[in-house]
PDB file of C-alpha atoms in Angstrom:
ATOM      1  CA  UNK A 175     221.764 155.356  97.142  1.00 59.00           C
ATOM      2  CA  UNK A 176     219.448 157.535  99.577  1.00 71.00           C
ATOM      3  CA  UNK A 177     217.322 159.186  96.346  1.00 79.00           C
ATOM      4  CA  UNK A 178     214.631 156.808  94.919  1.00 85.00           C
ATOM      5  CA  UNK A 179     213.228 158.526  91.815  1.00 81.00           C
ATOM      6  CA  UNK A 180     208.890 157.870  90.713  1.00 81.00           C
ATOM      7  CA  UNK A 181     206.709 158.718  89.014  1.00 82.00           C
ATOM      8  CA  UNK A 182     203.542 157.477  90.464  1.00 81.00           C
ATOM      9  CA  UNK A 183     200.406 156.105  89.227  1.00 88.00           C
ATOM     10  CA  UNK A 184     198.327 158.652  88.586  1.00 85.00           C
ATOM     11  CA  UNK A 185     200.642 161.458  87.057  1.00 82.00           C
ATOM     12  CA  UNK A 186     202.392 161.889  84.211  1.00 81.00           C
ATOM     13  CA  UNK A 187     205.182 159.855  83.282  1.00 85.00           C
ATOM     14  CA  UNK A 188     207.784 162.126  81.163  1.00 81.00           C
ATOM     15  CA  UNK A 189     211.274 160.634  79.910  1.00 81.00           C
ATOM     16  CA  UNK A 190     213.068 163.765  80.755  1.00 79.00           C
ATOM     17  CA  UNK A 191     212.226 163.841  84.471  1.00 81.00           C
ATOM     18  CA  UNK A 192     210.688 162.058  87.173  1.00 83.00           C
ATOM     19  CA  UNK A 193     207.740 163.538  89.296  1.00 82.00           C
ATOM     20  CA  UNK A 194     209.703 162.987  92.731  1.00 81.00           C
ATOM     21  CA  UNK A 195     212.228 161.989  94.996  1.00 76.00           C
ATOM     22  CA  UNK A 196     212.282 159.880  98.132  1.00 82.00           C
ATOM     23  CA  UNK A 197     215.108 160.349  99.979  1.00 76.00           C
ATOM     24  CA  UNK A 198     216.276 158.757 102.721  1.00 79.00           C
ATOM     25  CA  UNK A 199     220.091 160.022 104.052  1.00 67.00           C
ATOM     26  CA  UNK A 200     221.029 161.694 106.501  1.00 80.00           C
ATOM     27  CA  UNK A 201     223.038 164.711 105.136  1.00 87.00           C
ATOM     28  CA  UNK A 202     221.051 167.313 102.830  1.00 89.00           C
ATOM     29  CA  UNK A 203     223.098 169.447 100.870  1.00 90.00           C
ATOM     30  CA  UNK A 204     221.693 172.820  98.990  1.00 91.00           C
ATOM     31  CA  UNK A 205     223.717 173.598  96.096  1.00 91.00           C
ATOM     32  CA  UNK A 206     223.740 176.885  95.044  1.00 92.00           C
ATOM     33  CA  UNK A 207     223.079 177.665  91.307  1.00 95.00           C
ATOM     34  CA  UNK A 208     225.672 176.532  88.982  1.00 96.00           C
ATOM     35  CA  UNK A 209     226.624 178.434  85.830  1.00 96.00           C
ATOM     36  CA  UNK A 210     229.407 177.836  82.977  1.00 97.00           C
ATOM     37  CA  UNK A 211     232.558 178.513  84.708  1.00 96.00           C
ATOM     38  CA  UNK A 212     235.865 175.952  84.996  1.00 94.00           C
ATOM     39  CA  UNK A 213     237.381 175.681  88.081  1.00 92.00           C
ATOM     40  CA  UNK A 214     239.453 178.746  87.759  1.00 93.00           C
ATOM     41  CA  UNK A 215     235.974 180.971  86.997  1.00 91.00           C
ATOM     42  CA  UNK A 216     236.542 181.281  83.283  1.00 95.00           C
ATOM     43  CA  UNK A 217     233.616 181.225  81.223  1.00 96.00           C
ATOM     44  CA  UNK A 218     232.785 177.676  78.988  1.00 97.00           C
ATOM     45  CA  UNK A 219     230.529 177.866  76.209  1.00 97.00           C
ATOM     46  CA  UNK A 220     230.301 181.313  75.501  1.00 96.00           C
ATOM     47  CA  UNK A 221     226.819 181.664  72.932  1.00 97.00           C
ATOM     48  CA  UNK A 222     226.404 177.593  73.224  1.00 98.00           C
ATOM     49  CA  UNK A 223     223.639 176.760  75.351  1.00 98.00           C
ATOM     50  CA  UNK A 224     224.161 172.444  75.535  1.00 98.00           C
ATOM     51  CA  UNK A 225     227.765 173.161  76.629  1.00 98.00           C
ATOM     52  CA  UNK A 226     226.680 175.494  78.979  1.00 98.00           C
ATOM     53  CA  UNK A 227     224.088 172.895  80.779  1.00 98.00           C
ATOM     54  CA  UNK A 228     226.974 170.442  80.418  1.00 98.00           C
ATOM     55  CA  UNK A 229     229.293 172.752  82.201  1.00 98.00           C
ATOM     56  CA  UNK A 230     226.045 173.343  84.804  1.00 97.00           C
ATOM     57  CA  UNK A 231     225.737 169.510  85.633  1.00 97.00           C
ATOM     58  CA  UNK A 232     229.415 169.078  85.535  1.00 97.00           C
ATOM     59  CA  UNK A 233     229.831 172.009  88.420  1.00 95.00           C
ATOM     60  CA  UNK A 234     227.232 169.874  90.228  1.00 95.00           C
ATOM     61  CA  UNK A 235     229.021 166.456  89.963  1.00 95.00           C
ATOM     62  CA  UNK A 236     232.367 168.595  91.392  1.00 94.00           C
ATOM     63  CA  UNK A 237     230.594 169.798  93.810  1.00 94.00           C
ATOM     64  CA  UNK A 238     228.855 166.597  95.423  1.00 92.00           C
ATOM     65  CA  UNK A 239     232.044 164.969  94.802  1.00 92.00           C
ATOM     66  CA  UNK A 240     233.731 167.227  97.335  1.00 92.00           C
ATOM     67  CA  UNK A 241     231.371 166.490  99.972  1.00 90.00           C
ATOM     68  CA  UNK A 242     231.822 162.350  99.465  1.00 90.00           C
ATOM     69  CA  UNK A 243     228.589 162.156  97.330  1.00 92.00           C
ATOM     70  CA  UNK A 244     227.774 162.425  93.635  1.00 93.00           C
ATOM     71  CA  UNK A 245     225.121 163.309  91.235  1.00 94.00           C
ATOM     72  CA  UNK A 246     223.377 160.005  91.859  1.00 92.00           C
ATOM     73  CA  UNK A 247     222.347 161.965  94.873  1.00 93.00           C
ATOM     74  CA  UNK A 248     220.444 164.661  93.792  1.00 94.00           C
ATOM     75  CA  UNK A 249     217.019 164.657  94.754  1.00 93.00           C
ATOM     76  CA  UNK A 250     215.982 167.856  92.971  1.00 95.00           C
ATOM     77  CA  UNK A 251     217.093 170.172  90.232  1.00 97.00           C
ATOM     78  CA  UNK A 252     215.896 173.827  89.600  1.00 98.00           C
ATOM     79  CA  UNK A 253     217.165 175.057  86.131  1.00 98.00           C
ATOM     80  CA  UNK A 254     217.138 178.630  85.235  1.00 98.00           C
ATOM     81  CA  UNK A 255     217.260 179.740  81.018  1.00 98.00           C
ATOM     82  CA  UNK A 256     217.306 182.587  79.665  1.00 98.00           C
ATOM     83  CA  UNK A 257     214.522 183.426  77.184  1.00 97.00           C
ATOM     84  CA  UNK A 258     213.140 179.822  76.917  1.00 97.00           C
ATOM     85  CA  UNK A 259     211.122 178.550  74.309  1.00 96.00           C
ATOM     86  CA  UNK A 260     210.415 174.779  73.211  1.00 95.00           C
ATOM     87  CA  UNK A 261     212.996 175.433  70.870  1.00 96.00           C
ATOM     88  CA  UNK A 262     215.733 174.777  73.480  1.00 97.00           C
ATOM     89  CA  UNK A 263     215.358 171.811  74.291  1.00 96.00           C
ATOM     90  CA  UNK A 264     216.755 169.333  72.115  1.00 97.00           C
ATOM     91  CA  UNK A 265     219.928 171.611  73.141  1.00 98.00           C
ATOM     92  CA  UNK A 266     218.916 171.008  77.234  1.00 97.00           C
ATOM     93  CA  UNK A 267     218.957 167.433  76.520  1.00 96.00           C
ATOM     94  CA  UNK A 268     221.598 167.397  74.568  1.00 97.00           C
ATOM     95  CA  UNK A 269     224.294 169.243  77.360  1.00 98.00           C
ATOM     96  CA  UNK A 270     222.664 167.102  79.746  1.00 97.00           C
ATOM     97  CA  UNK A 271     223.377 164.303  78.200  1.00 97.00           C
ATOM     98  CA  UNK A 272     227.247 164.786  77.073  1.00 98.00           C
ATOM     99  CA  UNK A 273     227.482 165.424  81.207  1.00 97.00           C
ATOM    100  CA  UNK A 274     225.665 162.151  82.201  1.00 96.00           C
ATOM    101  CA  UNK A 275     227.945 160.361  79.987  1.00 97.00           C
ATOM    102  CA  UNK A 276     230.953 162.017  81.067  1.00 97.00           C
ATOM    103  CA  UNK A 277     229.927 161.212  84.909  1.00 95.00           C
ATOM    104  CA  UNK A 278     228.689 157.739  84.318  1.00 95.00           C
ATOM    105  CA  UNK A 279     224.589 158.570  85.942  1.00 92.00           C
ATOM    106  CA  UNK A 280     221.659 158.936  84.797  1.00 88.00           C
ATOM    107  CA  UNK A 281     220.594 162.815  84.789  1.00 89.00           C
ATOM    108  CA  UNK A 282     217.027 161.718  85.273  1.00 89.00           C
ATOM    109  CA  UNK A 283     215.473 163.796  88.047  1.00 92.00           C
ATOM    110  CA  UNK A 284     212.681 165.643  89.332  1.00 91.00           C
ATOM    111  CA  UNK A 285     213.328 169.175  87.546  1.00 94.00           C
ATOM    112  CA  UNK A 286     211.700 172.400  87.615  1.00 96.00           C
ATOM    113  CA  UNK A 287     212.491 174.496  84.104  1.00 97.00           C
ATOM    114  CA  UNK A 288     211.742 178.329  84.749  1.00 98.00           C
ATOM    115  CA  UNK A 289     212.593 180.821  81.724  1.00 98.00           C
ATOM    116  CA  UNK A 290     213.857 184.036  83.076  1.00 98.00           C
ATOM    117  CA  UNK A 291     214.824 187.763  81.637  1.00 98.00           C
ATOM    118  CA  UNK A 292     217.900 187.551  82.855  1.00 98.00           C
ATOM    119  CA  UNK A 293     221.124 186.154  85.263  1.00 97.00           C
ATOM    120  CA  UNK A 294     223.775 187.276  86.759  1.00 94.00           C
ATOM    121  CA  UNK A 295     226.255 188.180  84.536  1.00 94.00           C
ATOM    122  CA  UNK A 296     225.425 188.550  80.373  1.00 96.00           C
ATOM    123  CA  UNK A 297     226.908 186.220  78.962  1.00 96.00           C
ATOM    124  CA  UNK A 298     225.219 183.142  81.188  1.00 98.00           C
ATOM    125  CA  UNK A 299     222.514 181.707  78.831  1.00 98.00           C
ATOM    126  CA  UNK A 300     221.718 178.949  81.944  1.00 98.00           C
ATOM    127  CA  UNK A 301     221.773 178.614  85.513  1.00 98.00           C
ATOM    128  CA  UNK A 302     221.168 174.838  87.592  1.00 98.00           C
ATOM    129  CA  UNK A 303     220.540 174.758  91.304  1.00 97.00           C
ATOM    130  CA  UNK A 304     220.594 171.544  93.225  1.00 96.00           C
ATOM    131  CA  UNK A 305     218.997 169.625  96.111  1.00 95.00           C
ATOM    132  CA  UNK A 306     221.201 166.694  97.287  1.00 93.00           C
ATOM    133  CA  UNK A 307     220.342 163.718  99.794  1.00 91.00           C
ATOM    134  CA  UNK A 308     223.605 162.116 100.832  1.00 89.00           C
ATOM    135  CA  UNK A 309     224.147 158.902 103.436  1.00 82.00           C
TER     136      UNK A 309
END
């Protein structure tokens, strides 16, 4: 694998995440923001925010898959919700983890949670974007 995930001495060590990356591959990928849509663009989840995330990570799995990688090798995720409060996330963790257990990793990464007014189309309650390190 060419992501090694810490969190160092020194820094907080959440369950949800890890404080950084170390990658080492030769191939960096930026994926752009995944939302809840199948392969053919219809929505999934419509009003459900944990299958929406679940849909998110799934997208990135595809995705990484296509390129002879997987979500093992992300090295960063960015994850965009609309109106976010604490509230949410026992739902976040629970859509990320139906789609760790449907791909077989561990969803454990460095993440940066922003709450925003808004995305690009209404009915998108969350948005992921990934960074990918791939041998």
């Amino acid at each position: 694998m060419s992501v090694t995930l810490l969190n160092p001495e020194g820094l907080p060590k959440p369950e949800v995440y890890r404080q950084l990356s170390v990658a080492t591959g030769s191939k960096l990928v930026f994926l752009a923001g995944q939302v809840a849509r199948d392969a053919d663009g219809q929505p999934v989840g419509q009003g459900d925010f944990a299958a929406q995330v679940e849909q998110c990570y799934l997208n990135i799995g595809t995705a990484l898959t296509a390129i002879g990688g997987s979500f093992d090798d992300v090295a960063k995720l960015t994850v965009y919700v609309v109106d976010w409060s604490p509230e949410k996330m026992p739902l976040l963790g629970e859509g990320v983890g139906r789609a760790a257990a449907k791909l077989g990793i561990d969803p454990v990464k460095p993440i940066t949670l922003l709450g925003v007014a808004a995305l690009g189309e209404p009915d998108l309650l969350v948005e992921v974007e990934a960074t990918a390190v791939i041998e």
